[in-house]
């Protein structure tokens, strides 16, 4: 049975499972406002439905789970219609908040690219299933944005300073590291996914046992040996101090410094302040309120417009950031991005 569907989201009930399939493969299932609304409508309908035991989120095709929000559309909104951009973030963040406090088990199949908004669709699920093709990342500093979808809350609660490292560098993790950080709960080889899904659909109340049966050890997590080095360098209070420490470190540390040289200075400073502040947020909803302020403002900035031009439109991968240096990003400019709204409504969760 199909319901609440738009062409890019197929929502239906199969037995006692509510199934949501992202269906925008040519765009790596990048999220739009209509997709977020369709996902939310289905989640709300199934939340209190006694006939639904499990929600399963997957995707059509093999190119990836979800690459995030549609940043080309965000940039167009930021340049010409910021109100429409705000509407996207309102619905996306309400969906993230709904998933974070959802009362029923949710299983997300993170096969392939799982970045940005894709992390928001999976990170708050009960079961987070990776494959050998999974690439997990929050790459926003490379496009002049910032890690959102509750990342300030999520990354701040990872071990040590790994969340800071992920937020600043946009590091891409595979399944072993995802399991190490509990961003994934299971690793299932991609050639077994269809059998796994069939088993879940047949017995959704047995999801934990079924996933344990399909799980395979992905091997040692590369991050497991880097914890102390990450904490020592990324524990500094400013991005400038982090970069300076990296230049004095190992070859791996110098590689991280080179990566940071390519990121938006403003975005990195926003990300560091966001993650450090996320440790003190009293609730997930409070974090979403803050990120909504940041998102509504930052999509109209030079760096986001330039980042999308360089990565998505012209694809020269040579953004010209402004300010171009970390030391030229003023505290006043950062304060303005984080400040409460005076000219529009604040973000609110769904009732």
XYZ file of C-alpha atoms in Angstrom:
351
model
C 0.000 0.000 0.000
C 1.374 3.434 -0.957
C 0.780 6.689 0.923
C 2.271 10.140 1.425
C 4.422 9.615 -1.669
C 6.068 12.147 -3.917
C 8.058 10.800 -6.872
C 11.303 11.200 -4.895
C 10.041 9.346 -1.794
C 8.156 6.053 -1.962
C 6.256 5.529 1.299
C 4.266 2.364 1.826
C 3.285 -0.239 4.389
C 4.622 -3.765 3.853
C 3.205 -6.149 6.419
C 3.917 -4.549 9.788
C 6.724 -2.333 8.454
C 6.477 1.245 7.287
C 8.978 1.548 4.439
C 10.469 4.790 3.137
C 12.569 4.576 -0.037
C 14.484 7.614 -1.289
C 13.981 7.749 -5.043
C 16.140 10.476 -6.529
C 19.152 8.433 -7.652
C 20.531 10.841 -10.259
C 20.979 13.429 -7.496
C 22.237 10.870 -4.970
C 18.861 11.260 -3.243
C 19.621 14.848 -2.202
C 16.770 16.099 -0.068
C 14.236 18.725 -1.106
C 11.509 20.417 0.917
C 8.863 18.128 -0.608
C 10.906 15.040 0.274
C 11.287 16.152 3.895
C 7.551 16.817 4.096
C 6.694 13.388 2.648
C 9.074 11.617 5.030
C 7.664 13.528 7.988
C 4.035 12.831 7.064
C 4.683 9.098 6.904
C 6.642 9.081 10.175
C 3.819 10.925 11.923
C 1.179 8.575 10.542
C 3.089 5.489 11.704
C 4.181 6.884 15.063
C 0.987 5.868 16.908
C -0.205 3.171 14.497
C -0.412 -0.159 16.395
C -0.119 -2.049 13.100
C 3.450 -0.764 12.527
C 6.326 -2.427 14.392
C 9.292 -0.999 12.471
C 10.179 1.817 10.077
C 12.710 0.950 7.350
C 14.524 3.735 5.452
C 16.438 2.756 2.313
C 17.111 4.055 -1.198
C 16.608 3.103 -4.830
C 19.611 2.223 -6.976
C 23.205 1.652 -5.903
C 24.841 5.093 -6.033
C 24.374 5.974 -2.375
C 21.940 6.478 0.473
C 21.738 10.289 0.591
C 24.306 12.970 -0.257
C 22.563 15.590 1.901
C 20.353 18.527 1.106
C 20.046 19.885 -2.431
C 22.788 22.512 -2.111
C 22.255 23.926 -5.591
C 18.666 24.751 -4.641
C 19.852 26.117 -1.287
C 22.270 28.458 -3.030
C 19.556 29.692 -5.396
C 17.278 30.323 -2.429
C 20.057 32.100 -0.561
C 20.720 34.382 -3.513
C 17.138 35.096 -4.534
C 14.612 33.802 -1.994
C 16.021 33.244 1.523
C 12.505 32.620 2.831
C 12.249 29.464 0.680
C 15.637 28.358 1.983
C 14.392 28.836 5.515
C 11.347 26.703 4.706
C 13.597 23.820 3.632
C 15.579 23.929 6.873
C 12.392 24.255 8.932
C 11.042 20.996 7.494
C 14.366 19.149 7.411
C 15.188 19.971 11.024
C 11.680 19.077 12.191
C 12.166 15.716 10.481
C 15.553 15.268 12.190
C 14.043 16.131 15.561
C 11.144 13.732 14.981
C 13.573 10.897 14.180
C 15.729 11.707 17.200
C 12.795 11.169 19.577
C 10.824 8.609 17.533
C 9.103 6.058 19.806
C 9.354 3.067 17.442
C 12.404 1.235 16.084
C 13.816 2.726 12.877
C 16.311 0.917 10.629
C 18.321 3.006 8.144
C 20.312 1.273 5.397
C 23.361 3.500 4.851
C 24.648 1.863 1.686
C 27.092 4.119 -0.162
C 27.337 7.897 0.242
C 25.801 9.024 3.536
C 26.641 12.678 4.051
C 25.095 15.785 5.568
C 21.340 15.355 5.422
C 21.888 11.629 4.858
C 23.509 11.486 8.282
C 20.442 13.285 9.616
C 18.227 10.516 8.217
C 20.327 7.715 9.686
C 22.194 8.856 12.787
C 19.102 8.931 15.002
C 17.751 5.571 13.854
C 17.724 2.611 16.222
C 19.578 0.444 13.711
C 22.178 2.066 11.444
C 23.314 -0.437 8.827
C 26.511 0.211 6.889
C 28.026 -1.748 4.004
C 31.505 -1.969 2.488
C 30.414 0.924 0.212
C 29.410 3.299 3.018
C 31.090 6.719 3.053
C 30.024 8.695 6.097
C 30.882 12.403 6.384
C 29.864 15.934 7.290
C 31.669 17.795 4.453
C 30.022 21.208 4.828
C 33.103 23.348 5.592
C 34.252 22.593 2.038
C 31.232 24.363 0.551
C 31.038 27.333 2.921
C 28.235 25.814 4.991
C 28.501 24.189 8.444
C 27.739 20.716 9.846
C 23.990 20.798 10.488
C 21.102 18.279 10.977
C 21.920 18.292 14.693
C 25.634 17.755 14.101
C 26.523 20.139 16.899
C 24.792 17.710 19.256
C 25.887 14.513 17.496
C 29.561 15.286 16.881
C 30.026 16.828 20.323
C 29.141 13.466 21.864
C 31.686 11.393 19.960
C 34.818 10.256 21.830
C 37.317 13.001 22.610
C 37.878 15.438 19.773
C 36.880 13.146 16.908
C 33.731 15.228 16.357
C 35.817 18.399 16.084
C 38.087 16.706 13.545
C 35.110 15.494 11.497
C 33.422 18.902 11.570
C 36.512 20.835 10.458
C 38.006 18.453 7.893
C 34.888 16.774 6.461
C 36.673 13.429 6.913
C 35.070 10.457 5.141
C 34.638 7.351 7.267
C 33.995 3.782 6.225
C 32.030 1.131 8.087
C 34.714 0.103 10.590
C 35.113 3.665 11.851
C 31.351 4.166 11.805
C 30.958 1.172 14.111
C 33.815 2.348 16.321
C 32.020 5.691 16.810
C 28.544 4.109 17.097
C 27.422 6.084 14.063
C 26.632 2.637 12.660
C 25.322 -0.347 14.581
C 25.792 -3.110 11.994
C 27.873 -3.934 8.939
C 26.146 -6.015 6.266
C 27.819 -6.730 2.899
C 25.907 -5.088 0.067
C 25.237 -8.411 -1.668
C 23.236 -9.529 1.401
C 21.114 -6.400 1.765
C 18.081 -7.644 -0.128
C 17.953 -10.830 1.927
C 18.350 -8.761 5.093
C 15.511 -6.434 4.081
C 13.263 -9.382 3.216
C 13.921 -10.873 6.649
C 13.123 -7.572 8.358
C 9.901 -7.157 6.389
C 8.834 -10.685 7.252
C 9.576 -10.342 10.982
C 10.017 -6.671 11.941
C 9.588 -7.422 15.646
C 12.745 -9.578 15.390
C 14.897 -6.787 13.915
C 17.639 -6.961 16.540
C 18.103 -10.715 16.156
C 17.942 -10.566 12.333
C 20.538 -7.810 12.071
C 22.857 -9.643 14.445
C 22.629 -12.673 12.132
C 23.496 -10.627 8.999
C 26.252 -8.560 10.652
C 29.867 -9.171 9.603
C 32.987 -7.741 11.244
C 34.433 -5.019 8.951
C 37.862 -5.231 10.584
C 39.919 -2.858 12.708
C 38.823 0.779 12.741
C 41.637 3.062 11.515
C 40.516 5.715 14.007
C 41.036 3.420 16.981
C 44.766 4.130 16.932
C 44.478 7.866 16.400
C 42.397 8.914 19.421
C 45.220 10.376 21.520
C 46.748 12.232 18.551
C 43.358 13.692 17.599
C 42.626 14.797 21.150
C 46.003 16.470 21.554
C 45.737 18.550 18.395
C 42.026 19.185 17.898
C 41.462 20.016 21.563
C 42.753 23.568 21.123
C 40.336 26.447 21.626
C 40.726 28.131 18.227
C 41.036 26.961 14.641
C 44.264 28.959 14.364
C 45.790 27.032 17.277
C 44.628 23.715 15.817
C 46.240 24.506 12.458
C 49.489 25.614 14.124
C 49.646 22.388 16.150
C 48.991 20.300 13.051
C 51.899 21.901 11.201
C 54.205 20.823 14.041
C 52.923 17.247 14.143
C 53.324 13.979 12.266
C 52.925 13.463 8.542
C 49.273 12.571 9.206
C 48.836 15.830 11.139
C 50.372 17.842 8.314
C 47.964 16.145 5.902
C 45.087 17.393 8.075
C 46.551 20.903 8.014
C 46.651 20.780 4.209
C 42.995 19.695 4.164
C 42.003 22.613 6.398
C 43.742 25.001 3.998
C 41.039 24.175 1.429
C 38.055 24.865 3.729
C 36.138 28.080 4.305
C 37.738 29.959 7.223
C 34.340 31.270 8.315
C 32.754 27.822 8.125
C 35.532 26.272 10.206
C 35.126 28.884 12.913
C 31.362 28.406 12.904
C 31.818 24.631 13.097
C 34.256 24.775 16.017
C 32.005 27.110 17.993
C 28.986 24.954 17.149
C 30.550 21.654 18.276
C 32.024 23.110 21.454
C 28.707 24.752 22.277
C 26.860 21.542 21.460
C 28.396 19.897 24.508
C 26.478 22.342 26.689
C 23.122 22.272 24.905
C 20.379 21.065 27.271
C 18.316 19.325 24.570
C 18.490 18.256 20.947
C 15.722 20.756 20.175
C 17.840 23.602 21.524
C 20.618 22.564 19.154
C 18.219 22.534 16.209
C 17.009 26.029 17.068
C 20.602 27.292 16.959
C 21.409 25.500 13.720
C 18.274 26.920 12.100
C 19.542 30.437 12.791
C 22.904 29.564 11.279
C 21.433 27.849 8.217
C 18.948 30.603 7.364
C 21.739 33.168 7.446
C 24.700 31.324 5.996
C 23.042 30.310 2.703
C 23.086 33.994 1.683
C 26.776 34.507 2.488
C 29.574 34.836 -0.036
C 31.314 31.657 1.058
C 28.304 29.385 0.604
C 27.468 30.884 -2.784
C 31.114 30.527 -3.804
C 31.417 27.006 -2.427
C 28.424 25.774 -4.416
C 29.744 27.509 -7.529
C 33.137 25.810 -7.176
C 31.898 22.319 -6.277
C 28.530 21.967 -8.030
C 28.149 24.554 -10.795
C 31.559 25.248 -12.368
C 33.177 22.212 -10.697
C 36.626 23.823 -10.677
C 37.033 22.984 -6.982
C 38.810 26.292 -6.494
C 36.615 28.392 -4.208
C 37.753 31.916 -3.397
C 36.818 32.358 0.247
C 36.190 35.760 1.801
C 37.689 36.336 4.272
C 40.465 34.128 2.951
C 42.394 33.932 6.229
C 41.283 32.611 9.598
C 42.588 35.669 11.423
C 40.341 37.920 9.321
C 37.100 36.235 10.428
C 35.886 38.641 13.079
C 34.168 37.637 16.327
C 31.472 40.199 15.481
C 30.638 38.414 12.215
C 30.406 35.078 14.037
C 28.219 36.542 16.764
C 25.825 37.855 14.112
C 25.426 34.378 12.599
C 24.649 32.795 15.987
C 22.396 35.564 17.352
C 18.650 35.094 17.995
C 16.320 36.273 15.239
C 14.744 39.699 15.414
C 13.114 39.688 11.957
C 11.630 36.176 11.641
C 10.269 33.317 13.706
C 12.588 30.936 15.486
C 12.612 27.221 14.714
C 10.085 25.120 16.586
C 9.636 21.330 16.699
C 6.522 19.523 15.551
C 3.861 19.058 18.208
